[in-house]
Coordinates of C-alpha atoms in Angstrom, one line a residue:
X1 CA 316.3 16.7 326.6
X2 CA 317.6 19.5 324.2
X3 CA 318.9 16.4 321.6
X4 CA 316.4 14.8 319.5
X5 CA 315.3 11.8 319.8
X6 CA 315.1 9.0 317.3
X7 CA 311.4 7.8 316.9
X8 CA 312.2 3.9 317.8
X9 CA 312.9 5.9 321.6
X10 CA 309.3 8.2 321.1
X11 CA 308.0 4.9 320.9
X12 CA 309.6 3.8 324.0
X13 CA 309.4 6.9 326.3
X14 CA 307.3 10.1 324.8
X15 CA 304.0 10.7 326.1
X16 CA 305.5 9.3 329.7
X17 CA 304.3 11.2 332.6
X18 CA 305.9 9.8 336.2
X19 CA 303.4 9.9 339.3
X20 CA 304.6 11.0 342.5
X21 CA 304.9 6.6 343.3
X22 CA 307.8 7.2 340.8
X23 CA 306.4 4.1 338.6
X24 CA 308.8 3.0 336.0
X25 CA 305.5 1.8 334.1
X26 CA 303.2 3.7 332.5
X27 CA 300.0 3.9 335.2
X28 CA 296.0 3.3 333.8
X29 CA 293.9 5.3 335.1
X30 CA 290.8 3.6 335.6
X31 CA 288.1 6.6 336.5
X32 CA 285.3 8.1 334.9
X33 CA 285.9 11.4 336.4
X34 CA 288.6 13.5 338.6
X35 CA 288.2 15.5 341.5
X36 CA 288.8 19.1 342.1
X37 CA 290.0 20.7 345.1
X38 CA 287.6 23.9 345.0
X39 CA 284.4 25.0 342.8
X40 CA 286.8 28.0 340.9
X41 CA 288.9 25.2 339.8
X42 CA 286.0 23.0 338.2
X43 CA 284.9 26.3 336.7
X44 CA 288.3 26.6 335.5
X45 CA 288.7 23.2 334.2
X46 CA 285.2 23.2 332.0
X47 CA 285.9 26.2 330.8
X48 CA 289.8 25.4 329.3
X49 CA 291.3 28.3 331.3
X50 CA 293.7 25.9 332.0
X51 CA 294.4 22.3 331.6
X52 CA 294.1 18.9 333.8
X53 CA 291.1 16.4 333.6
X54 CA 287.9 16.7 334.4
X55 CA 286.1 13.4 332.7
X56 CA 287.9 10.4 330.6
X57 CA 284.9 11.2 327.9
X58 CA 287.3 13.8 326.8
X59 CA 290.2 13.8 329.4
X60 CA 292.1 11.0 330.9
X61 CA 295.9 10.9 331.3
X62 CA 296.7 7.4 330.1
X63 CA 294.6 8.7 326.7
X64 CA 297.0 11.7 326.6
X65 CA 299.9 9.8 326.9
X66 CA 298.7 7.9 323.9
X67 CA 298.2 11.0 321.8
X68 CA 301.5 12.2 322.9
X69 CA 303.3 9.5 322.0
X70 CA 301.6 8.9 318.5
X71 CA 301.5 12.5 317.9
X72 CA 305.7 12.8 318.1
X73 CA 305.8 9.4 316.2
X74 CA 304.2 10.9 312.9
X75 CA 305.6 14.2 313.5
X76 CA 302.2 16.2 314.4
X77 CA 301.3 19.0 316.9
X78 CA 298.6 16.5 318.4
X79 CA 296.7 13.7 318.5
X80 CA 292.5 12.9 319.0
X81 CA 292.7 9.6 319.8
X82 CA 289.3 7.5 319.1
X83 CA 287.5 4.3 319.9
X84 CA 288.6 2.6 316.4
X85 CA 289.9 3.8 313.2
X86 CA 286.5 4.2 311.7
X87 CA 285.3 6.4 314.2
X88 CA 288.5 7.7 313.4
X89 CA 287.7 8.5 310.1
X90 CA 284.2 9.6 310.5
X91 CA 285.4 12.3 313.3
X92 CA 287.5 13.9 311.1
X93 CA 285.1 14.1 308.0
X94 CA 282.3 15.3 309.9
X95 CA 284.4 18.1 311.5
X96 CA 285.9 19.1 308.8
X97 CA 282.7 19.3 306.5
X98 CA 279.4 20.4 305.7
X99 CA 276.4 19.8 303.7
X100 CA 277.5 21.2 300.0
X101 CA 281.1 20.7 300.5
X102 CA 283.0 17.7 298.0
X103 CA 285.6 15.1 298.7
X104 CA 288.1 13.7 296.0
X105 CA 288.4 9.8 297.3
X106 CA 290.8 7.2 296.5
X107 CA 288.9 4.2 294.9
X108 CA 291.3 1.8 296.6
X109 CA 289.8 1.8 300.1
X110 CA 289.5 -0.5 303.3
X111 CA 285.5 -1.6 302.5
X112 CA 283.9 -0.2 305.7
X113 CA 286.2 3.4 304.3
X114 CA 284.5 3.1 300.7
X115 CA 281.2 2.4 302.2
X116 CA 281.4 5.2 304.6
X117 CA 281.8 8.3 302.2
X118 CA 279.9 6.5 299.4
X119 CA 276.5 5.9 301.2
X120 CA 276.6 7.4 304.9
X121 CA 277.9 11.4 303.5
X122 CA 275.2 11.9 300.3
X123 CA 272.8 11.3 303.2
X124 CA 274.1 14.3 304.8
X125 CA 274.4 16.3 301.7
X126 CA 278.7 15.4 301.2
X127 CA 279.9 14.7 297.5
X128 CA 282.3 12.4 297.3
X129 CA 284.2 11.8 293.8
X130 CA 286.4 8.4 293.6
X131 CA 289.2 8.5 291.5
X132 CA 292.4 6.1 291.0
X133 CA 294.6 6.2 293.4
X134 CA 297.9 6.4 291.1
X135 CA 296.3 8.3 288.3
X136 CA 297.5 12.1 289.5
X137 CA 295.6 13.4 286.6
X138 CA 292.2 11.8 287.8
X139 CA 292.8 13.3 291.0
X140 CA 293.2 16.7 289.8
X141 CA 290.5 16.5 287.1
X142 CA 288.0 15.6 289.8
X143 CA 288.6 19.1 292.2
X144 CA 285.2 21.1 292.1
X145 CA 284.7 24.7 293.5
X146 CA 283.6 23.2 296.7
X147 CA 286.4 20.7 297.5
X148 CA 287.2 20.6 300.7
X149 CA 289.2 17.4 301.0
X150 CA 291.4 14.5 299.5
X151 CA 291.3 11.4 301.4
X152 CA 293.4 8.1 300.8
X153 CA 295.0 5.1 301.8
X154 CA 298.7 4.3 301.3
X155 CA 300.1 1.6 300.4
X156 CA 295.9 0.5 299.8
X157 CA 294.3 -2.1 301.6
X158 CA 294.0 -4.6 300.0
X159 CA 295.9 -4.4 296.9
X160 CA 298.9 -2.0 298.2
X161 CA 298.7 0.3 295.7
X162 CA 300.8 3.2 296.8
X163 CA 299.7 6.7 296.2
X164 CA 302.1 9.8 295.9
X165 CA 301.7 11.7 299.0
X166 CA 303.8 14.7 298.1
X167 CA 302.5 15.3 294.7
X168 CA 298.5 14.6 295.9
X169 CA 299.1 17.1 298.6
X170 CA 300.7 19.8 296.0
X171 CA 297.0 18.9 294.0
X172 CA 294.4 19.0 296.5
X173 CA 296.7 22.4 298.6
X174 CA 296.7 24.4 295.4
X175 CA 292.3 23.6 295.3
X176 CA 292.1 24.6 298.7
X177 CA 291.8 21.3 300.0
X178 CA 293.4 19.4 303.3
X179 CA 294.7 16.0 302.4
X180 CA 294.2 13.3 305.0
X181 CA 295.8 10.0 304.7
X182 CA 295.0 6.7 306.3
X183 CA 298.5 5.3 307.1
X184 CA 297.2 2.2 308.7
X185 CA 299.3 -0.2 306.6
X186 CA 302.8 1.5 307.5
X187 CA 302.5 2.6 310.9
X188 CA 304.7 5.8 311.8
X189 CA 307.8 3.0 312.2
X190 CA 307.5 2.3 307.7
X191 CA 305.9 6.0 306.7
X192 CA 305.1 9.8 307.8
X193 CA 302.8 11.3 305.9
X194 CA 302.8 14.5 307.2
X195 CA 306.5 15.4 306.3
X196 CA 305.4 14.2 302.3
X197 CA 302.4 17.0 302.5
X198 CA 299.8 15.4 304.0
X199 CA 297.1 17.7 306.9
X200 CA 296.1 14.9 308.4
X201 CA 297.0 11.3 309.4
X202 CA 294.5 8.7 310.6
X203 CA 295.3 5.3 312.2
X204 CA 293.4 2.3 313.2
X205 CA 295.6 1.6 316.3
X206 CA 293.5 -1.8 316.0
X207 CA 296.1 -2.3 313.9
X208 CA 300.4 -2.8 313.8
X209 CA 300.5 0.3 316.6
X210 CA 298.5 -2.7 319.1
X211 CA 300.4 -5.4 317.2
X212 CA 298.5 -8.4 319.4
X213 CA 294.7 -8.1 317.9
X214 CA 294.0 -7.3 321.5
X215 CA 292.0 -3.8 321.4
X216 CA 290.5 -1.3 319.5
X217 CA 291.2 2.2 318.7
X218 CA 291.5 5.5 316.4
X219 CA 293.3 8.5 316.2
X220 CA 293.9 11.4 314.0
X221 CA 297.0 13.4 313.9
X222 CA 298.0 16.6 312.3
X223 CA 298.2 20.1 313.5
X224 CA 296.6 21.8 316.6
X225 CA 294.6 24.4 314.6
X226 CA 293.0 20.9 312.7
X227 CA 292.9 18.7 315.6
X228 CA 291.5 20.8 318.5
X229 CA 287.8 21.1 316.5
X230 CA 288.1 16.8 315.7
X231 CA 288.6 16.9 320.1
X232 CA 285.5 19.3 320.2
X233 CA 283.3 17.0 317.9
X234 CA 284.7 13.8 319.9
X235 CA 284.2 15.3 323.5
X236 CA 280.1 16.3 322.3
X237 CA 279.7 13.3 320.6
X238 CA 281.6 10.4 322.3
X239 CA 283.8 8.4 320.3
X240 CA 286.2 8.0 322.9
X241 CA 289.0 5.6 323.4
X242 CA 288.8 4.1 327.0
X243 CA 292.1 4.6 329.2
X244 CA 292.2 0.3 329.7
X245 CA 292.8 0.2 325.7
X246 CA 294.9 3.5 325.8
X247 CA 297.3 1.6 328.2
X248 CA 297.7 -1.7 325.8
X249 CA 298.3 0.4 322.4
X250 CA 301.4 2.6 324.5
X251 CA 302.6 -0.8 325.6
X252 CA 302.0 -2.1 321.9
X253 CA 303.7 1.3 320.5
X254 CA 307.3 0.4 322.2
X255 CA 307.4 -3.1 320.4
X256 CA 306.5 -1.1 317.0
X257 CA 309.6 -1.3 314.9
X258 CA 311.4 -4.4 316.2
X259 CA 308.4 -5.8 315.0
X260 CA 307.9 -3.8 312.0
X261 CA 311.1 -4.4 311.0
X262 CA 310.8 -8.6 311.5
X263 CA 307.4 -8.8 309.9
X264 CA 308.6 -7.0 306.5
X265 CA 311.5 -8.8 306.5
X266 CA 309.5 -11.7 306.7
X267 CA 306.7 -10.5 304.0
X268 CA 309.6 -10.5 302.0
X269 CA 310.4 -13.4 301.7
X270 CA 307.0 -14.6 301.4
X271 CA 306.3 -12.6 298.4
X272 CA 309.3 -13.6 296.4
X273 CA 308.4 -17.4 297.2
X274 CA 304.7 -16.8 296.0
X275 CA 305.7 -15.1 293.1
X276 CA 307.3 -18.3 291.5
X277 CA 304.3 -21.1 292.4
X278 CA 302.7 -21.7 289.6
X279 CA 299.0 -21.1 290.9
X280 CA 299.5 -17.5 291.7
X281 CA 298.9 -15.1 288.5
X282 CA 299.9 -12.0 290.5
X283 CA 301.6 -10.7 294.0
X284 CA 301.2 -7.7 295.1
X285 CA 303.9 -6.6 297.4
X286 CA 306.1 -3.4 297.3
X287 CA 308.9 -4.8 298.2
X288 CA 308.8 -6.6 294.8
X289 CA 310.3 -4.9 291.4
X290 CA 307.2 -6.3 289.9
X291 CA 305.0 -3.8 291.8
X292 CA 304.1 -0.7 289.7
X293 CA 304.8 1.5 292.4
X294 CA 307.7 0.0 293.2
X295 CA 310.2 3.4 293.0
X296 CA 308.0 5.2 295.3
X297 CA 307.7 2.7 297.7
X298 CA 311.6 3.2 298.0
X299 CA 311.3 7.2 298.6
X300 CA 308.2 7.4 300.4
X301 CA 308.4 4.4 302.7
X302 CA 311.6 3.3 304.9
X303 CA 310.2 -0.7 303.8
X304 CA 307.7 -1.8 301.8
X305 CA 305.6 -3.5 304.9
X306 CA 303.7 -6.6 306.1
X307 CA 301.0 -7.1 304.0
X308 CA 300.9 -9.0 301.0
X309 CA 298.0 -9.9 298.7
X310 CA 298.0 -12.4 295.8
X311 CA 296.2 -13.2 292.9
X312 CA 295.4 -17.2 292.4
X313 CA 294.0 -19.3 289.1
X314 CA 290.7 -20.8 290.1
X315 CA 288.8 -17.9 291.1
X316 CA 286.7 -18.5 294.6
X317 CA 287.3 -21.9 295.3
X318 CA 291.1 -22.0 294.8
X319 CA 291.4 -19.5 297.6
X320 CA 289.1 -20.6 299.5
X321 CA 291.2 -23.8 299.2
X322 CA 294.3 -22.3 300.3
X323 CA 292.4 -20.7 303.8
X324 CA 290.6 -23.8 304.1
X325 CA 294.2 -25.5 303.7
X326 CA 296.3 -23.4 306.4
X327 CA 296.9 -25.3 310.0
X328 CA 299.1 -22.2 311.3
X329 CA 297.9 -19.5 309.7
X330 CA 295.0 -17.1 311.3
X331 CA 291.5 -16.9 309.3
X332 CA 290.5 -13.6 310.6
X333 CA 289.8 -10.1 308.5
X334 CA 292.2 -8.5 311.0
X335 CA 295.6 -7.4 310.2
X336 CA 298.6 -6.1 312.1
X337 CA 298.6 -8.5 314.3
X338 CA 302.1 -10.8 315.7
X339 CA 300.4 -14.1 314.2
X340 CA 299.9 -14.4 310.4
X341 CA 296.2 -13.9 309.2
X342 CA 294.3 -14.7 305.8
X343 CA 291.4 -13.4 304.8
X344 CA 289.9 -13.4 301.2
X345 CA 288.7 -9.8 300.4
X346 CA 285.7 -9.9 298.0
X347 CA 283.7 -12.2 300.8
X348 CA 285.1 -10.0 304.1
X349 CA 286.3 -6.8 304.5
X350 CA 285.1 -5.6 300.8
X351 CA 282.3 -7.9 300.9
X352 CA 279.5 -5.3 301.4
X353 CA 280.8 -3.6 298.0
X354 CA 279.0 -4.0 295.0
X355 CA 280.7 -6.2 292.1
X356 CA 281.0 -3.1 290.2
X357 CA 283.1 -1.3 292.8
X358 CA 285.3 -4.5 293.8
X359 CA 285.8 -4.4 290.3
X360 CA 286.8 -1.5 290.1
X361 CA 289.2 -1.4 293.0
X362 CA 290.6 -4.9 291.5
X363 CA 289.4 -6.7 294.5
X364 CA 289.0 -10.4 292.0
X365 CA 287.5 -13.6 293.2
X366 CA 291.1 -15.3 293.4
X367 CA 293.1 -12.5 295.6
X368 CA 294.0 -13.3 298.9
X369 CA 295.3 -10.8 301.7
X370 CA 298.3 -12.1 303.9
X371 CA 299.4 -9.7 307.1
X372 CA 302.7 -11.3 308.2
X373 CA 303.7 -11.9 311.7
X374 CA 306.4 -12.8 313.7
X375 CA 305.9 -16.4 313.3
X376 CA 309.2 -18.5 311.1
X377 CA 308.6 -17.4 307.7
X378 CA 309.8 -21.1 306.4
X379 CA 307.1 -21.8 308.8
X380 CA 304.3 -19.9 306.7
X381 CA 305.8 -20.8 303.3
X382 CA 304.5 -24.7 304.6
X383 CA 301.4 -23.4 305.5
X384 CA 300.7 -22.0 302.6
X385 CA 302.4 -24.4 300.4
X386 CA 299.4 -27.0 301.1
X387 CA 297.0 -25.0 299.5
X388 CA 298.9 -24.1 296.6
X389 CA 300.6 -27.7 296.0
X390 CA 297.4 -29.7 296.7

């Protein structure tokens, strides 16, 4: 097609590759390796004179149909997909770097993220500086001569602090620097990164692009001449997404912004009714004129998303009361998923962090994180309501 298309149809049809059966669904292709019809063409084939599939370590077509698809959803030459996000994230930094080389770091990160560059890269001689996320001065401040990238998360997990993409690219571009952003919180349906700046872009598909909590998986997008040495490091070292959780995530992906577009609707609402109980000292939501990124989450996102975290009185116990409480809701660290979880940060996903660094990041004793789903919203406002009223 010469025309276009909108993304809510990439997520339907791009990346789709018809068999000679003529199936009208997307086939899985359940092998470890293909066949060849001559010895030349294996030559041919390990050698990249030309392309077609040799072994699904590195080369499977339902994988590639995946990368398609996510790669003209976020607006990038190509896609490496992975096994999760994390390995995700740890392809691209260890591609992309060396021993002596520094990254600036967003101190607002997913825990397994913060614990990643703060104790696995000194081991391999990587710096890593961690500044505040919204502070543009602190990011600047913190470029060395041998900066070679920016990473963040936007909006943050868990507090949704948004970061400007456009003006943190401008920073870390004129040091030198590539700027990769995690956009596992938005999804390509809510925010694209790489037309506000950004090098890279790094999902967990795990995530809203699965939508079900079924399967997991990675992938980094961006430009060929950045991607192809990220599919050199994955094909010699074997982070690979398998083609059976390739085939959910593309049937995930064409769901994507019908549900996207439910579940922040939805988060709304929540976040305005949690704002006026008594018990909750904070919500953090950027859908909410309260939020302190509020004006950016209106230029840089098309919504302000499904997650919402709040602050409650009583420290520990009061929100372990309100998880303890919930007869609907999901108590699972996962996120992104069509059923409503909870999951109470400082013990879970940021649990490994010292008190210092949770600190910090403002991950408190009371703060609870909520991923909405596509469950009644009056529904979840009950739910939560027994916690919070008891």
């Amino acid at each position: 097609m010469t025309t276009p298309l909108h993304p809510e149809t990439l997520a339907i049809r791009a990346g789709r590759d018809v068999t000679e059966f003529n199936e009208h669904s997307l086939p899985l292709f359940l092998t470890s390796s293909f066949m060849t019809d001559s010895a030349e063409e294996a030559r041919q084939l390990f050698a990249g004179e030309h392309d077609g599939f040799t072994y699904s370590r590195f080369t499977n077509p339902t994988v590639d149909a995946f990368q398609r698809r996510l790669a003209a959803l976020e607006g990038g030459e190509r896609c490496q997909a992975t096994a999760s996000g994390m390995a995700a994230i740890h392809a691209a930094i260890f591609t992309l770097l060396s021993s002596g080389d520094h990254i600036v770091a967003s101190q607002s990160l997913f825990g397994a993220s913060y614990n990643m560059l703060a104790t696995l890269l000194p081991r391999f001689g990587i710096e890593v500086t961690f500044v505040s996320a919204t502070d543009l001065g602190a990011w600047k401040q913190a470029i060395r001569p041998n900066t070679k990238l920016f990473f963040l998360e936007t909006p943050s997990n868990p507090l949704t602090e948004l970061t400007d993409i456009r003006a943190v690219a401008d920073i870390a571009h004129d040091a030198g620097a590539i700027l990769a952003v995690d956009n596992c919180f938005c999804s390509p349906a809510l925010q694209r990164p790489l037309e506000h700046g950004a090098d890279l872009v790094i999902h967990s598909a795990t995530k809203f692009l699965d939508g079900q909590g079924r399967v997991l998986g990675g992938a980094v997008v961006g430009s060929n001449a950045l991607v192809e040495p990220i599919y050199v490091y994955v094909r010699s070292t074997g982070p690979t997404l398998s083609a059976f959780n390739a085939w959910l995530l593309l049937g995930g992906m064409e769901t994507l912004f019908v549900r996207m577009e439910r579940q922040c609707a939805s988060a709304q609402k929540l976040a305005e009714w949690l704002q006026n109980q008594p018990s909750v000292r904070r919500v953090h939501y950027p859908g909410l004129s309260s939020h302190p990124q509020y004006e950016l989450a209106r230029r840089q996102q098309s919504a302000p998303g499904a997650i919402v975290s709040f602050d409650v009185e009583g420290g520990r116990e009061a929100a372990w009361k309100i998880i303890d409480s919930t007869q609907l809701i999901s108590r699972t660290g996962n996120l992104g998923d069509v059923k409503t979880t909870i999951t109470h940060p400082a013990t879970t996903t940021h649990g490994r962090l010292s008190q210092e660094t949770r600190d910090a990041a403002g991950v408190g004793e009371g703060l609870l994180r909520l991923s909405v789903g596509l469950e009644h919203p009056d529904d979840l406002i009950a739910d939560l309501a027994r916690g919070l009223e008891g």
